[in-house]
Amino acid sequence: MSIAESTAAVLKNIEAAALSAGRDPHDILLVAASKMNDAERVQQAIKAGVPICGENRVQEMLEKNSQGAYEGAKLHFIGHLQKNKVKQVVGLAELIHSADSIPLISVINKEAEKKGLVQDILLEVNIGNEDSKSGFTPEEIPGILAEISKFSAVRVRGLMAIPPICAVPSENRPYFERMKQLFVDNSVKKYDNVYMDFLSMGMSGDYQEAIACGANMVRVGSAIFGARIYK
Ligand SMILES: *Cc1c(COP(=O)(O)O)cnc(C)c1O
């Protein structure tokens, strides 16, 4: 399948998953996880209807951005972000999905202030409580949201999670459901600089499950671009 065909198929699956969950397909945003795909391939996906690209590595994002890879789409940062690379991401990526510690958020805030803008972020939740993954615990989220008011150049727009790798997509349901509950519970109380708009979860193997459980942003890579070849 070509990238155009795969993109069309993914968009169709998103629509079907939304409809069967009784939701408006327009409420679900597709983020194409475009790591390891060059500017030309990224452009093919955008021309086929991908509205947002998500990158994992700062250097790769800067390089591809200078080649015009993201023209016609929005750009998000979805990978683990090191504090010393924040400067290059703030203001370039419309949304940072992977805010996983207060020290990192503090650096993002400082950089956004310097640039005179407000940076949108998602709080990453380590929903599987895995040592190998970063992110806040679900229990930490209310306290973090309350603390965000200190950071006037940062705006929390929701939550993001990468559940444990599962053999079958349906095994991730409990994690997705827990994330949805966390999202709902933390949307009740209003905090300064916090808008619970987006719940980012679901990847190529399980985005339909994630949508069934309440995701409104899915990050899909290989189902659009094909398998990544790691050298
Ligand atoms: C690569 C990546 C994805 C997409 O993974 P696929 O399984 O290829 O769809 C989603 N989220 C993050 C954070 C990623 O790094």
Short mmCIF file of N, CA and C and ligand atoms in Angstrom, two decimals, residues 33 35 56 78 162 203-204 219-222 228, ligand 1:
data_model
loop_
_atom_site.label_atom_id
_atom_site.label_comp_id
_atom_site.label_asym_id
_atom_site.label_seq_id
_atom_site.Cartn_x
_atom_site.Cartn_y
_atom_site.Cartn_z
N ALA A 33 2.88 9.86 13.47
CA ALA A 33 4.21 9.74 14.10
C ALA A 33 5.21 9.48 12.98
N LYS A 35 8.56 9.77 12.69
CA LYS A 35 9.98 9.50 12.93
C LYS A 35 10.54 8.53 11.89
N ASN A 56 9.73 12.67 17.29
CA ASN A 56 10.33 12.16 18.53
C ASN A 56 11.69 12.75 18.86
N ILE A 78 6.40 14.54 20.26
CA ILE A 78 5.79 13.43 21.01
C ILE A 78 6.82 12.58 21.75
N ILE A 162 1.46 6.25 27.04
CA ILE A 162 1.91 5.12 26.22
C ILE A 162 1.79 3.89 27.11
N MET A 203 -1.84 3.92 19.35
CA MET A 203 -0.85 3.93 18.28
C MET A 203 -1.32 2.95 17.20
N SER A 204 -0.44 2.60 16.27
CA SER A 204 -0.88 1.80 15.12
C SER A 204 -1.66 0.54 15.52
N ARG A 219 -1.78 8.74 17.99
CA ARG A 219 -0.46 8.92 17.37
C ARG A 219 -0.12 7.66 16.58
N VAL A 220 -0.20 7.78 15.28
CA VAL A 220 -0.10 6.59 14.42
C VAL A 220 1.10 6.72 13.50
N GLY A 221 2.02 5.76 13.58
CA GLY A 221 3.22 5.79 12.74
C GLY A 221 3.19 4.72 11.66
N SER A 222 3.53 3.49 12.06
CA SER A 222 3.74 2.43 11.07
C SER A 222 2.49 2.10 10.24
N ARG A 228 9.11 0.68 10.41
CA ARG A 228 10.35 1.45 10.42
C ARG A 228 11.52 0.50 10.38
C1 LIG B 1 6.56 6.01 17.25
C2 LIG B 1 5.55 6.51 18.21
C3 LIG B 1 4.18 6.32 17.99
C4 LIG B 1 3.63 5.55 16.83
O1 LIG B 1 4.01 4.20 16.88
P1 LIG B 1 3.42 3.16 15.80
O2 LIG B 1 3.32 1.90 16.56
O3 LIG B 1 4.37 3.11 14.69
O4 LIG B 1 2.10 3.67 15.39
C5 LIG B 1 3.30 6.89 18.89
N1 LIG B 1 3.72 7.58 19.96
C6 LIG B 1 5.01 7.77 20.22
C7 LIG B 1 5.41 8.55 21.41
C8 LIG B 1 5.96 7.24 19.36
O5 LIG B 1 7.25 7.41 19.63
#
